[in-house]
């Protein structure tokens, strides 16, 4: 019989996500991971595997939370597609005022930092980004510009880089206005 875990898995996975989101793969030390999760190295290995496995769990957690929230927002068929796209870009404007927003997007960070060097990371990032891209495409189907999915998608992820670099809300509102006008 498998031994039952003696920790709150949601808290641990959220802590893992946040450590890697804030620091990236290379910047996340085991000391910081252990402090954030409250688990010792052996417990982390037993529950989730090595550091790469922890990182992939963090990306999965981000996908299940942040990306799924975006997909749900874009899938709300009670709203016109243009409104759904505007709401997505409003989330960028809102992110500019939050600590986590200034961490950027975990997917963008992982895409630049680790995906080129690790196939499982590249796959996890691509799958998550493509889930959002599919939701954008569906939201655009009832607009005047259903064929600009890649423009909206890349502008959204680029917007996260702007947030991370300290772009003002005014810059992000301008991006939102330009994209919304395009759809």
mmCIF file with all atom_site columns, N, CA and C in Angstrom, residues 5-77:
data_model
loop_
_atom_site.group_PDB
_atom_site.id
_atom_site.type_symbol
_atom_site.label_atom_id
_atom_site.label_alt_id
_atom_site.label_comp_id
_atom_site.label_asym_id
_atom_site.label_entity_id
_atom_site.label_seq_id
_atom_site.pdbx_PDB_ins_code
_atom_site.Cartn_x
_atom_site.Cartn_y
_atom_site.Cartn_z
_atom_site.occupancy
_atom_site.B_iso_or_equiv
_atom_site.pdbx_formal_charge
_atom_site.auth_seq_id
_atom_site.auth_comp_id
_atom_site.auth_asym_id
_atom_site.auth_atom_id
_atom_site.pdbx_PDB_model_num
ATOM 1   N N  . UNK A 1 5  ? 0.437   10.986 1.351   1.00 0.00 ? 5  UNK A N  1
ATOM 2   C CA . UNK A 1 5  ? 1.215   12.218 1.510   1.00 0.00 ? 5  UNK A CA 1
ATOM 3   C C  . UNK A 1 5  ? 0.742   12.970 2.739   1.00 0.00 ? 5  UNK A C  1
ATOM 4   N N  . UNK A 1 6  ? 1.722   13.521 3.436   1.00 0.00 ? 6  UNK A N  1
ATOM 5   C CA . UNK A 1 6  ? 1.427   14.232 4.676   1.00 0.00 ? 6  UNK A CA 1
ATOM 6   C C  . UNK A 1 6  ? 1.608   15.734 4.511   1.00 0.00 ? 6  UNK A C  1
ATOM 7   N N  . UNK A 1 7  ? 1.242   16.238 3.347   1.00 0.00 ? 7  UNK A N  1
ATOM 8   C CA . UNK A 1 7  ? 1.335   17.673 3.094   1.00 0.00 ? 7  UNK A CA 1
ATOM 9   C C  . UNK A 1 7  ? 0.191   18.076 2.180   1.00 0.00 ? 7  UNK A C  1
ATOM 10  N N  . UNK A 1 8  ? -0.077  19.359 2.155   1.00 0.00 ? 8  UNK A N  1
ATOM 11  C CA . UNK A 1 8  ? -1.134  19.897 1.301   1.00 0.00 ? 8  UNK A CA 1
ATOM 12  C C  . UNK A 1 8  ? -0.565  20.059 -0.108  1.00 0.00 ? 8  UNK A C  1
ATOM 13  N N  . UNK A 1 9  ? -0.950  19.151 -0.989  1.00 0.00 ? 9  UNK A N  1
ATOM 14  C CA . UNK A 1 9  ? -0.370  19.136 -2.327  1.00 0.00 ? 9  UNK A CA 1
ATOM 15  C C  . UNK A 1 9  ? -0.649  20.429 -3.093  1.00 0.00 ? 9  UNK A C  1
ATOM 16  N N  . UNK A 1 10 ? -1.833  21.011 -2.951  1.00 0.00 ? 10 UNK A N  1
ATOM 17  C CA . UNK A 1 10 ? -2.133  22.269 -3.642  1.00 0.00 ? 10 UNK A CA 1
ATOM 18  C C  . UNK A 1 10 ? -1.164  23.368 -3.208  1.00 0.00 ? 10 UNK A C  1
ATOM 19  N N  . UNK A 1 11 ? -0.918  23.469 -1.914  1.00 0.00 ? 11 UNK A N  1
ATOM 20  C CA . UNK A 1 11 ? 0.015   24.497 -1.419  1.00 0.00 ? 11 UNK A CA 1
ATOM 21  C C  . UNK A 1 11 ? 1.424   24.256 -1.936  1.00 0.00 ? 11 UNK A C  1
ATOM 22  N N  . UNK A 1 12 ? 1.843   23.000 -1.947  1.00 0.00 ? 12 UNK A N  1
ATOM 23  C CA . UNK A 1 12 ? 3.185   22.670 -2.424  1.00 0.00 ? 12 UNK A CA 1
ATOM 24  C C  . UNK A 1 12 ? 3.312   22.987 -3.911  1.00 0.00 ? 12 UNK A C  1
ATOM 25  N N  . UNK A 1 13 ? 2.335   22.589 -4.703  1.00 0.00 ? 13 UNK A N  1
ATOM 26  C CA . UNK A 1 13 ? 2.411   22.834 -6.147  1.00 0.00 ? 13 UNK A CA 1
ATOM 27  C C  . UNK A 1 13 ? 2.342   24.327 -6.467  1.00 0.00 ? 13 UNK A C  1
ATOM 28  N N  . UNK A 1 14 ? 1.533   25.074 -5.726  1.00 0.00 ? 14 UNK A N  1
ATOM 29  C CA . UNK A 1 14 ? 1.495   26.530 -5.917  1.00 0.00 ? 14 UNK A CA 1
ATOM 30  C C  . UNK A 1 14 ? 2.831   27.161 -5.543  1.00 0.00 ? 14 UNK A C  1
ATOM 31  N N  . UNK A 1 15 ? 3.443   26.673 -4.468  1.00 0.00 ? 15 UNK A N  1
ATOM 32  C CA . UNK A 1 15 ? 4.743   27.194 -4.049  1.00 0.00 ? 15 UNK A CA 1
ATOM 33  C C  . UNK A 1 15 ? 5.806   26.883 -5.101  1.00 0.00 ? 15 UNK A C  1
ATOM 34  N N  . UNK A 1 16 ? 5.800   25.668 -5.636  1.00 0.00 ? 16 UNK A N  1
ATOM 35  C CA . UNK A 1 16 ? 6.736   25.299 -6.707  1.00 0.00 ? 16 UNK A CA 1
ATOM 36  C C  . UNK A 1 16 ? 6.560   26.221 -7.910  1.00 0.00 ? 16 UNK A C  1
ATOM 37  N N  . UNK A 1 17 ? 5.324   26.386 -8.323  1.00 0.00 ? 17 UNK A N  1
ATOM 38  C CA . UNK A 1 17 ? 5.023   27.257 -9.463  1.00 0.00 ? 17 UNK A CA 1
ATOM 39  C C  . UNK A 1 17 ? 5.606   28.644 -9.233  1.00 0.00 ? 17 UNK A C  1
ATOM 40  N N  . UNK A 1 18 ? 5.372   29.178 -8.056  1.00 0.00 ? 18 UNK A N  1
ATOM 41  C CA . UNK A 1 18 ? 5.814   30.542 -7.777  1.00 0.00 ? 18 UNK A CA 1
ATOM 42  C C  . UNK A 1 18 ? 7.332   30.674 -7.722  1.00 0.00 ? 18 UNK A C  1
ATOM 43  N N  . UNK A 1 19 ? 8.017   29.678 -7.163  1.00 0.00 ? 19 UNK A N  1
ATOM 44  C CA . UNK A 1 19 ? 9.487   29.738 -7.106  1.00 0.00 ? 19 UNK A CA 1
ATOM 45  C C  . UNK A 1 19 ? 10.062  29.746 -8.516  1.00 0.00 ? 19 UNK A C  1
ATOM 46  N N  . UNK A 1 20 ? 9.593   28.834 -9.372  1.00 0.00 ? 20 UNK A N  1
ATOM 47  C CA . UNK A 1 20 ? 10.116  28.781 -10.735 1.00 0.00 ? 20 UNK A CA 1
ATOM 48  C C  . UNK A 1 20 ? 9.647   29.964 -11.572 1.00 0.00 ? 20 UNK A C  1
ATOM 49  N N  . UNK A 1 21 ? 8.445   30.433 -11.341 1.00 0.00 ? 21 UNK A N  1
ATOM 50  C CA . UNK A 1 21 ? 7.907   31.586 -12.065 1.00 0.00 ? 21 UNK A CA 1
ATOM 51  C C  . UNK A 1 21 ? 8.752   32.817 -11.757 1.00 0.00 ? 21 UNK A C  1
ATOM 52  N N  . UNK A 1 22 ? 9.052   33.009 -10.508 1.00 0.00 ? 22 UNK A N  1
ATOM 53  C CA . UNK A 1 22 ? 9.804   34.178 -10.072 1.00 0.00 ? 22 UNK A CA 1
ATOM 54  C C  . UNK A 1 22 ? 11.277  34.105 -10.465 1.00 0.00 ? 22 UNK A C  1
ATOM 55  N N  . UNK A 1 23 ? 11.878  32.908 -10.362 1.00 0.00 ? 23 UNK A N  1
ATOM 56  C CA . UNK A 1 23 ? 13.326  32.781 -10.495 1.00 0.00 ? 23 UNK A CA 1
ATOM 57  C C  . UNK A 1 23 ? 13.813  32.060 -11.740 1.00 0.00 ? 23 UNK A C  1
ATOM 58  N N  . UNK A 1 24 ? 12.919  31.407 -12.459 1.00 0.00 ? 24 UNK A N  1
ATOM 59  C CA . UNK A 1 24 ? 13.359  30.595 -13.581 1.00 0.00 ? 24 UNK A CA 1
ATOM 60  C C  . UNK A 1 24 ? 13.943  29.282 -13.088 1.00 0.00 ? 24 UNK A C  1
ATOM 61  N N  . UNK A 1 25 ? 14.292  28.440 -14.031 1.00 0.00 ? 25 UNK A N  1
ATOM 62  C CA . UNK A 1 25 ? 14.816  27.122 -13.674 1.00 0.00 ? 25 UNK A CA 1
ATOM 63  C C  . UNK A 1 25 ? 16.173  27.238 -12.977 1.00 0.00 ? 25 UNK A C  1
ATOM 64  N N  . UNK A 1 26 ? 17.107  27.916 -13.610 1.00 0.00 ? 26 UNK A N  1
ATOM 65  C CA . UNK A 1 26 ? 18.453  28.002 -13.052 1.00 0.00 ? 26 UNK A CA 1
ATOM 66  C C  . UNK A 1 26 ? 18.500  28.815 -11.767 1.00 0.00 ? 26 UNK A C  1
ATOM 67  N N  . UNK A 1 27 ? 17.641  29.802 -11.642 1.00 0.00 ? 27 UNK A N  1
ATOM 68  C CA . UNK A 1 27 ? 17.648  30.658 -10.456 1.00 0.00 ? 27 UNK A CA 1
ATOM 69  C C  . UNK A 1 27 ? 16.940  30.076 -9.251  1.00 0.00 ? 27 UNK A C  1
ATOM 70  N N  . UNK A 1 28 ? 16.232  28.987 -9.442  1.00 0.00 ? 28 UNK A N  1
ATOM 71  C CA . UNK A 1 28 ? 15.495  28.355 -8.340  1.00 0.00 ? 28 UNK A CA 1
ATOM 72  C C  . UNK A 1 28 ? 16.412  27.339 -7.649  1.00 0.00 ? 28 UNK A C  1
ATOM 73  N N  . UNK A 1 29 ? 16.860  27.674 -6.472  1.00 0.00 ? 29 UNK A N  1
ATOM 74  C CA . UNK A 1 29 ? 17.728  26.761 -5.722  1.00 0.00 ? 29 UNK A CA 1
ATOM 75  C C  . UNK A 1 29 ? 16.878  25.780 -4.918  1.00 0.00 ? 29 UNK A C  1
ATOM 76  N N  . UNK A 1 30 ? 17.482  24.641 -4.621  1.00 0.00 ? 30 UNK A N  1
ATOM 77  C CA . UNK A 1 30 ? 16.768  23.684 -3.779  1.00 0.00 ? 30 UNK A CA 1
ATOM 78  C C  . UNK A 1 30 ? 16.467  24.287 -2.414  1.00 0.00 ? 30 UNK A C  1
ATOM 79  N N  . UNK A 1 31 ? 17.365  25.117 -1.907  1.00 0.00 ? 31 UNK A N  1
ATOM 80  C CA . UNK A 1 31 ? 17.117  25.749 -0.601  1.00 0.00 ? 31 UNK A CA 1
ATOM 81  C C  . UNK A 1 31 ? 15.836  26.582 -0.658  1.00 0.00 ? 31 UNK A C  1
ATOM 82  N N  . UNK A 1 32 ? 15.675  27.347 -1.740  1.00 0.00 ? 32 UNK A N  1
ATOM 83  C CA . UNK A 1 32 ? 14.469  28.169 -1.873  1.00 0.00 ? 32 UNK A CA 1
ATOM 84  C C  . UNK A 1 32 ? 13.229  27.309 -2.104  1.00 0.00 ? 32 UNK A C  1
ATOM 85  N N  . UNK A 1 33 ? 13.375  26.264 -2.890  1.00 0.00 ? 33 UNK A N  1
ATOM 86  C CA . UNK A 1 33 ? 12.249  25.355 -3.133  1.00 0.00 ? 33 UNK A CA 1
ATOM 87  C C  . UNK A 1 33 ? 11.816  24.706 -1.822  1.00 0.00 ? 33 UNK A C  1
ATOM 88  N N  . UNK A 1 34 ? 12.782  24.247 -1.030  1.00 0.00 ? 34 UNK A N  1
ATOM 89  C CA . UNK A 1 34 ? 12.452  23.606 0.248   1.00 0.00 ? 34 UNK A CA 1
ATOM 90  C C  . UNK A 1 34 ? 11.802  24.601 1.205   1.00 0.00 ? 34 UNK A C  1
ATOM 91  N N  . UNK A 1 35 ? 12.319  25.815 1.239   1.00 0.00 ? 35 UNK A N  1
ATOM 92  C CA . UNK A 1 35 ? 11.745  26.833 2.123   1.00 0.00 ? 35 UNK A CA 1
ATOM 93  C C  . UNK A 1 35 ? 10.302  27.149 1.711   1.00 0.00 ? 35 UNK A C  1
ATOM 94  N N  . UNK A 1 36 ? 10.082  27.310 0.418   1.00 0.00 ? 36 UNK A N  1
ATOM 95  C CA . UNK A 1 36 ? 8.750   27.681 -0.079  1.00 0.00 ? 36 UNK A CA 1
ATOM 96  C C  . UNK A 1 36 ? 7.723   26.569 0.118   1.00 0.00 ? 36 UNK A C  1
ATOM 97  N N  . UNK A 1 37 ? 8.165   25.324 -0.076  1.00 0.00 ? 37 UNK A N  1
ATOM 98  C CA . UNK A 1 37 ? 7.222   24.202 0.010   1.00 0.00 ? 37 UNK A CA 1
ATOM 99  C C  . UNK A 1 37 ? 7.101   23.639 1.420   1.00 0.00 ? 37 UNK A C  1
ATOM 100 N N  . UNK A 1 38 ? 8.119   23.892 2.247   1.00 0.00 ? 38 UNK A N  1
ATOM 101 C CA . UNK A 1 38 ? 8.134   23.311 3.582   1.00 0.00 ? 38 UNK A CA 1
ATOM 102 C C  . UNK A 1 38 ? 8.536   21.844 3.582   1.00 0.00 ? 38 UNK A C  1
ATOM 103 N N  . UNK A 1 39 ? 9.043   21.358 2.444   1.00 0.00 ? 39 UNK A N  1
ATOM 104 C CA . UNK A 1 39 ? 9.446   19.955 2.325   1.00 0.00 ? 39 UNK A CA 1
ATOM 105 C C  . UNK A 1 39 ? 10.959  19.847 2.185   1.00 0.00 ? 39 UNK A C  1
ATOM 106 N N  . UNK A 1 40 ? 11.484  18.750 2.662   1.00 0.00 ? 40 UNK A N  1
ATOM 107 C CA . UNK A 1 40 ? 12.904  18.475 2.510   1.00 0.00 ? 40 UNK A CA 1
ATOM 108 C C  . UNK A 1 40 ? 13.154  17.893 1.117   1.00 0.00 ? 40 UNK A C  1
ATOM 109 N N  . UNK A 1 41 ? 14.404  17.913 0.712   1.00 0.00 ? 41 UNK A N  1
ATOM 110 C CA . UNK A 1 41 ? 14.791  17.453 -0.615  1.00 0.00 ? 41 UNK A CA 1
ATOM 111 C C  . UNK A 1 41 ? 14.324  16.013 -0.881  1.00 0.00 ? 41 UNK A C  1
ATOM 112 N N  . UNK A 1 42 ? 14.490  15.134 0.089   1.00 0.00 ? 42 UNK A N  1
ATOM 113 C CA . UNK A 1 42 ? 14.075  13.737 -0.079  1.00 0.00 ? 42 UNK A CA 1
ATOM 114 C C  . UNK A 1 42 ? 12.581  13.600 -0.296  1.00 0.00 ? 42 UNK A C  1
ATOM 115 N N  . UNK A 1 43 ? 11.810  14.391 0.425   1.00 0.00 ? 43 UNK A N  1
ATOM 116 C CA . UNK A 1 43 ? 10.346  14.354 0.256   1.00 0.00 ? 43 UNK A CA 1
ATOM 117 C C  . UNK A 1 43 ? 9.948   14.871 -1.119  1.00 0.00 ? 43 UNK A C  1
ATOM 118 N N  . UNK A 1 44 ? 10.626  15.918 -1.576  1.00 0.00 ? 44 UNK A N  1
ATOM 119 C CA . UNK A 1 44 ? 10.343  16.454 -2.910  1.00 0.00 ? 44 UNK A CA 1
ATOM 120 C C  . UNK A 1 44 ? 10.661  15.416 -3.988  1.00 0.00 ? 44 UNK A C  1
ATOM 121 N N  . UNK A 1 45 ? 11.824  14.777 -3.859  1.00 0.00 ? 45 UNK A N  1
ATOM 122 C CA . UNK A 1 45 ? 12.196  13.729 -4.814  1.00 0.00 ? 45 UNK A CA 1
ATOM 123 C C  . UNK A 1 45 ? 11.185  12.587 -4.791  1.00 0.00 ? 45 UNK A C  1
ATOM 124 N N  . UNK A 1 46 ? 10.816  12.159 -3.600  1.00 0.00 ? 46 UNK A N  1
ATOM 125 C CA . UNK A 1 46 ? 9.884   11.039 -3.479  1.00 0.00 ? 46 UNK A CA 1
ATOM 126 C C  . UNK A 1 46 ? 8.523   11.365 -4.090  1.00 0.00 ? 46 UNK A C  1
ATOM 127 N N  . UNK A 1 47 ? 8.072   12.596 -3.903  1.00 0.00 ? 47 UNK A N  1
ATOM 128 C CA . UNK A 1 47 ? 6.745   12.984 -4.382  1.00 0.00 ? 47 UNK A CA 1
ATOM 129 C C  . UNK A 1 47 ? 6.728   13.357 -5.863  1.00 0.00 ? 47 UNK A C  1
ATOM 130 N N  . UNK A 1 48 ? 7.791   14.035 -6.342  1.00 0.00 ? 48 UNK A N  1
ATOM 131 C CA . UNK A 1 48 ? 7.734   14.613 -7.683  1.00 0.00 ? 48 UNK A CA 1
ATOM 132 C C  . UNK A 1 48 ? 8.928   14.311 -8.587  1.00 0.00 ? 48 UNK A C  1
ATOM 133 N N  . UNK A 1 49 ? 10.016  13.832 -8.027  1.00 0.00 ? 49 UNK A N  1
ATOM 134 C CA . UNK A 1 49 ? 11.190  13.545 -8.848  1.00 0.00 ? 49 UNK A CA 1
ATOM 135 C C  . UNK A 1 49 ? 12.245  14.635 -8.732  1.00 0.00 ? 49 UNK A C  1
ATOM 136 N N  . UNK A 1 50 ? 13.091  14.712 -9.748  1.00 0.00 ? 50 UNK A N  1
ATOM 137 C CA . UNK A 1 50 ? 14.218  15.640 -9.729  1.00 0.00 ? 50 UNK A CA 1
ATOM 138 C C  . UNK A 1 50 ? 13.775  17.074 -10.016 1.00 0.00 ? 50 UNK A C  1
ATOM 139 N N  . UNK A 1 51 ? 14.744  17.979 -10.080 1.00 0.00 ? 51 UNK A N  1
ATOM 140 C CA . UNK A 1 51 ? 14.440  19.398 -10.273 1.00 0.00 ? 51 UNK A CA 1
ATOM 141 C C  . UNK A 1 51 ? 13.695  19.633 -11.587 1.00 0.00 ? 51 UNK A C  1
ATOM 142 N N  . UNK A 1 52 ? 14.072  18.935 -12.644 1.00 0.00 ? 52 UNK A N  1
ATOM 143 C CA . UNK A 1 52 ? 13.382  19.103 -13.926 1.00 0.00 ? 52 UNK A CA 1
ATOM 144 C C  . UNK A 1 52 ? 11.916  18.696 -13.795 1.00 0.00 ? 52 UNK A C  1
ATOM 145 N N  . UNK A 1 53 ? 11.663  17.617 -13.070 1.00 0.00 ? 53 UNK A N  1
ATOM 146 C CA . UNK A 1 53 ? 10.284  17.173 -12.847 1.00 0.00 ? 53 UNK A CA 1
ATOM 147 C C  . UNK A 1 53 ? 9.510   18.208 -12.037 1.00 0.00 ? 53 UNK A C  1
ATOM 148 N N  . UNK A 1 54 ? 10.171  18.818 -11.059 1.00 0.00 ? 54 UNK A N  1
ATOM 149 C CA . UNK A 1 54 ? 9.534   19.884 -10.281 1.00 0.00 ? 54 UNK A CA 1
ATOM 150 C C  . UNK A 1 54 ? 9.172   21.058 -11.192 1.00 0.00 ? 54 UNK A C  1
ATOM 151 N N  . UNK A 1 55 ? 10.077  21.393 -12.079 1.00 0.00 ? 55 UNK A N  1
ATOM 152 C CA . UNK A 1 55 ? 9.855   22.499 -13.018 1.00 0.00 ? 55 UNK A CA 1
ATOM 153 C C  . UNK A 1 55 ? 8.661   22.206 -13.922 1.00 0.00 ? 55 UNK A C  1
ATOM 154 N N  . UNK A 1 56 ? 8.607   20.993 -14.434 1.00 0.00 ? 56 UNK A N  1
ATOM 155 C CA . UNK A 1 56 ? 7.483   20.619 -15.292 1.00 0.00 ? 56 UNK A CA 1
ATOM 156 C C  . UNK A 1 56 ? 6.165   20.631 -14.519 1.00 0.00 ? 56 UNK A C  1
ATOM 157 N N  . UNK A 1 57 ? 6.212   20.256 -13.239 1.00 0.00 ? 57 UNK A N  1
ATOM 158 C CA . UNK A 1 57 ? 5.013   20.347 -12.387 1.00 0.00 ? 57 UNK A CA 1
ATOM 159 C C  . UNK A 1 57 ? 4.587   21.808 -12.237 1.00 0.00 ? 57 UNK A C  1
ATOM 160 N N  . UNK A 1 58 ? 5.567   22.702 -12.116 1.00 0.00 ? 58 UNK A N  1
ATOM 161 C CA . UNK A 1 58 ? 5.260   24.128 -11.993 1.00 0.00 ? 58 UNK A CA 1
ATOM 162 C C  . UNK A 1 58 ? 4.582   24.648 -13.261 1.00 0.00 ? 58 UNK A C  1
ATOM 163 N N  . UNK A 1 59 ? 5.092   24.248 -14.411 1.00 0.00 ? 59 UNK A N  1
ATOM 164 C CA . UNK A 1 59 ? 4.476   24.652 -15.682 1.00 0.00 ? 59 UNK A CA 1
ATOM 165 C C  . UNK A 1 59 ? 3.062   24.075 -15.794 1.00 0.00 ? 59 UNK A C  1
ATOM 166 N N  . UNK A 1 60 ? 2.904   22.832 -15.401 1.00 0.00 ? 60 UNK A N  1
ATOM 167 C CA . UNK A 1 60 ? 1.583   22.196 -15.423 1.00 0.00 ? 60 UNK A CA 1
ATOM 168 C C  . UNK A 1 60 ? 0.611   22.955 -14.505 1.00 0.00 ? 60 UNK A C  1
ATOM 169 N N  . UNK A 1 61 ? 1.087   23.351 -13.349 1.00 0.00 ? 61 UNK A N  1
ATOM 170 C CA . UNK A 1 61 ? 0.246   24.091 -12.401 1.00 0.00 ? 61 UNK A CA 1
ATOM 171 C C  . UNK A 1 61 ? -0.155  25.437 -12.978 1.00 0.00 ? 61 UNK A C  1
ATOM 172 N N  . UNK A 1 62 ? 0.773   26.101 -13.639 1.00 0.00 ? 62 UNK A N  1
ATOM 173 C CA . UNK A 1 62 ? 0.497   27.384 -14.288 1.00 0.00 ? 62 UNK A CA 1
ATOM 174 C C  . UNK A 1 62 ? -0.555  27.198 -15.378 1.00 0.00 ? 62 UNK A C  1
ATOM 175 N N  . UNK A 1 63 ? -0.406  26.131 -16.130 1.00 0.00 ? 63 UNK A N  1
ATOM 176 C CA . UNK A 1 63 ? -1.371  25.827 -17.181 1.00 0.00 ? 63 UNK A CA 1
ATOM 177 C C  . UNK A 1 63 ? -2.765  25.599 -16.588 1.00 0.00 ? 63 UNK A C  1
ATOM 178 N N  . UNK A 1 64 ? -2.812  24.815 -15.518 1.00 0.00 ? 64 UNK A N  1
ATOM 179 C CA . UNK A 1 64 ? -4.109  24.491 -14.898 1.00 0.00 ? 64 UNK A CA 1
ATOM 180 C C  . UNK A 1 64 ? -4.775  25.720 -14.276 1.00 0.00 ? 64 UNK A C  1
ATOM 181 N N  . UNK A 1 65 ? -3.997  26.712 -13.909 1.00 0.00 ? 65 UNK A N  1
ATOM 182 C CA . UNK A 1 65 ? -4.542  27.911 -13.290 1.00 0.00 ? 65 UNK A CA 1
ATOM 183 C C  . UNK A 1 65 ? -4.650  29.062 -14.278 1.00 0.00 ? 65 UNK A C  1
ATOM 184 N N  . UNK A 1 66 ? -3.554  29.731 -14.500 1.00 0.00 ? 66 UNK A N  1
ATOM 185 C CA . UNK A 1 66 ? -3.529  30.948 -15.300 1.00 0.00 ? 66 UNK A CA 1
ATOM 186 C C  . UNK A 1 66 ? -3.997  30.729 -16.733 1.00 0.00 ? 66 UNK A C  1
ATOM 187 N N  . UNK A 1 67 ? -3.474  29.714 -17.384 1.00 0.00 ? 67 UNK A N  1
ATOM 188 C CA . UNK A 1 67 ? -3.856  29.468 -18.780 1.00 0.00 ? 67 UNK A CA 1
ATOM 189 C C  . UNK A 1 67 ? -5.315  29.032 -18.863 1.00 0.00 ? 67 UNK A C  1
ATOM 190 N N  . UNK A 1 68 ? -5.739  28.152 -17.976 1.00 0.00 ? 68 UNK A N  1
ATOM 191 C CA . UNK A 1 68 ? -7.143  27.719 -17.975 1.00 0.00 ? 68 UNK A CA 1
ATOM 192 C C  . UNK A 1 68 ? -8.082  28.881 -17.716 1.00 0.00 ? 68 UNK A C  1
ATOM 193 N N  . UNK A 1 69 ? -7.680  29.821 -16.872 1.00 0.00 ? 69 UNK A N  1
ATOM 194 C CA . UNK A 1 69 ? -8.497  31.018 -16.639 1.00 0.00 ? 69 UNK A CA 1
ATOM 195 C C  . UNK A 1 69 ? -8.650  31.813 -17.937 1.00 0.00 ? 69 UNK A C  1
ATOM 196 N N  . UNK A 1 70 ? -7.555  31.962 -18.678 1.00 0.00 ? 70 UNK A N  1
ATOM 197 C CA . UNK A 1 70 ? -7.613  32.668 -19.961 1.00 0.00 ? 70 UNK A CA 1
ATOM 198 C C  . UNK A 1 70 ? -8.485  31.942 -20.967 1.00 0.00 ? 70 UNK A C  1
ATOM 199 N N  . UNK A 1 71 ? -8.371  30.630 -21.016 1.00 0.00 ? 71 UNK A N  1
ATOM 200 C CA . UNK A 1 71 ? -9.196  29.840 -21.939 1.00 0.00 ? 71 UNK A CA 1
ATOM 201 C C  . UNK A 1 71 ? -10.678 30.001 -21.589 1.00 0.00 ? 71 UNK A C  1
ATOM 202 N N  . UNK A 1 72 ? -10.984 29.948 -20.295 1.00 0.00 ? 72 UNK A N  1
ATOM 203 C CA . UNK A 1 72 ? -12.387 30.129 -19.877 1.00 0.00 ? 72 UNK A CA 1
ATOM 204 C C  . UNK A 1 72 ? -12.895 31.519 -20.276 1.00 0.00 ? 72 UNK A C  1
ATOM 205 N N  . UNK A 1 73 ? -12.072 32.540 -20.065 1.00 0.00 ? 73 UNK A N  1
ATOM 206 C CA . UNK A 1 73 ? -12.454 33.910 -20.421 1.00 0.00 ? 73 UNK A CA 1
ATOM 207 C C  . UNK A 1 73 ? -12.739 34.002 -21.921 1.00 0.00 ? 73 UNK A C  1
ATOM 208 N N  . UNK A 1 74 ? -11.895 33.397 -22.713 1.00 0.00 ? 74 UNK A N  1
ATOM 209 C CA . UNK A 1 74 ? -12.042 33.452 -24.167 1.00 0.00 ? 74 UNK A CA 1
ATOM 210 C C  . UNK A 1 74 ? -13.174 32.563 -24.678 1.00 0.00 ? 74 UNK A C  1
ATOM 211 N N  . UNK A 1 75 ? -13.627 31.641 -23.878 1.00 0.00 ? 75 UNK A N  1
ATOM 212 C CA . UNK A 1 75 ? -14.672 30.699 -24.286 1.00 0.00 ? 75 UNK A CA 1
ATOM 213 C C  . UNK A 1 75 ? -16.073 31.131 -23.878 1.00 0.00 ? 75 UNK A C  1
ATOM 214 N N  . UNK A 1 76 ? -16.193 32.276 -23.236 1.00 0.00 ? 76 UNK A N  1
ATOM 215 C CA . UNK A 1 76 ? -17.491 32.757 -22.762 1.00 0.00 ? 76 UNK A CA 1
ATOM 216 C C  . UNK A 1 76 ? -18.330 33.253 -23.945 1.00 0.00 ? 76 UNK A C  1
ATOM 217 N N  . UNK A 1 77 ? -19.125 32.366 -24.498 1.00 0.00 ? 77 UNK A N  1
ATOM 218 C CA . UNK A 1 77 ? -19.890 32.690 -25.700 1.00 0.00 ? 77 UNK A CA 1
ATOM 219 C C  . UNK A 1 77 ? -21.064 33.627 -25.446 1.00 0.00 ? 77 UNK A C  1
#
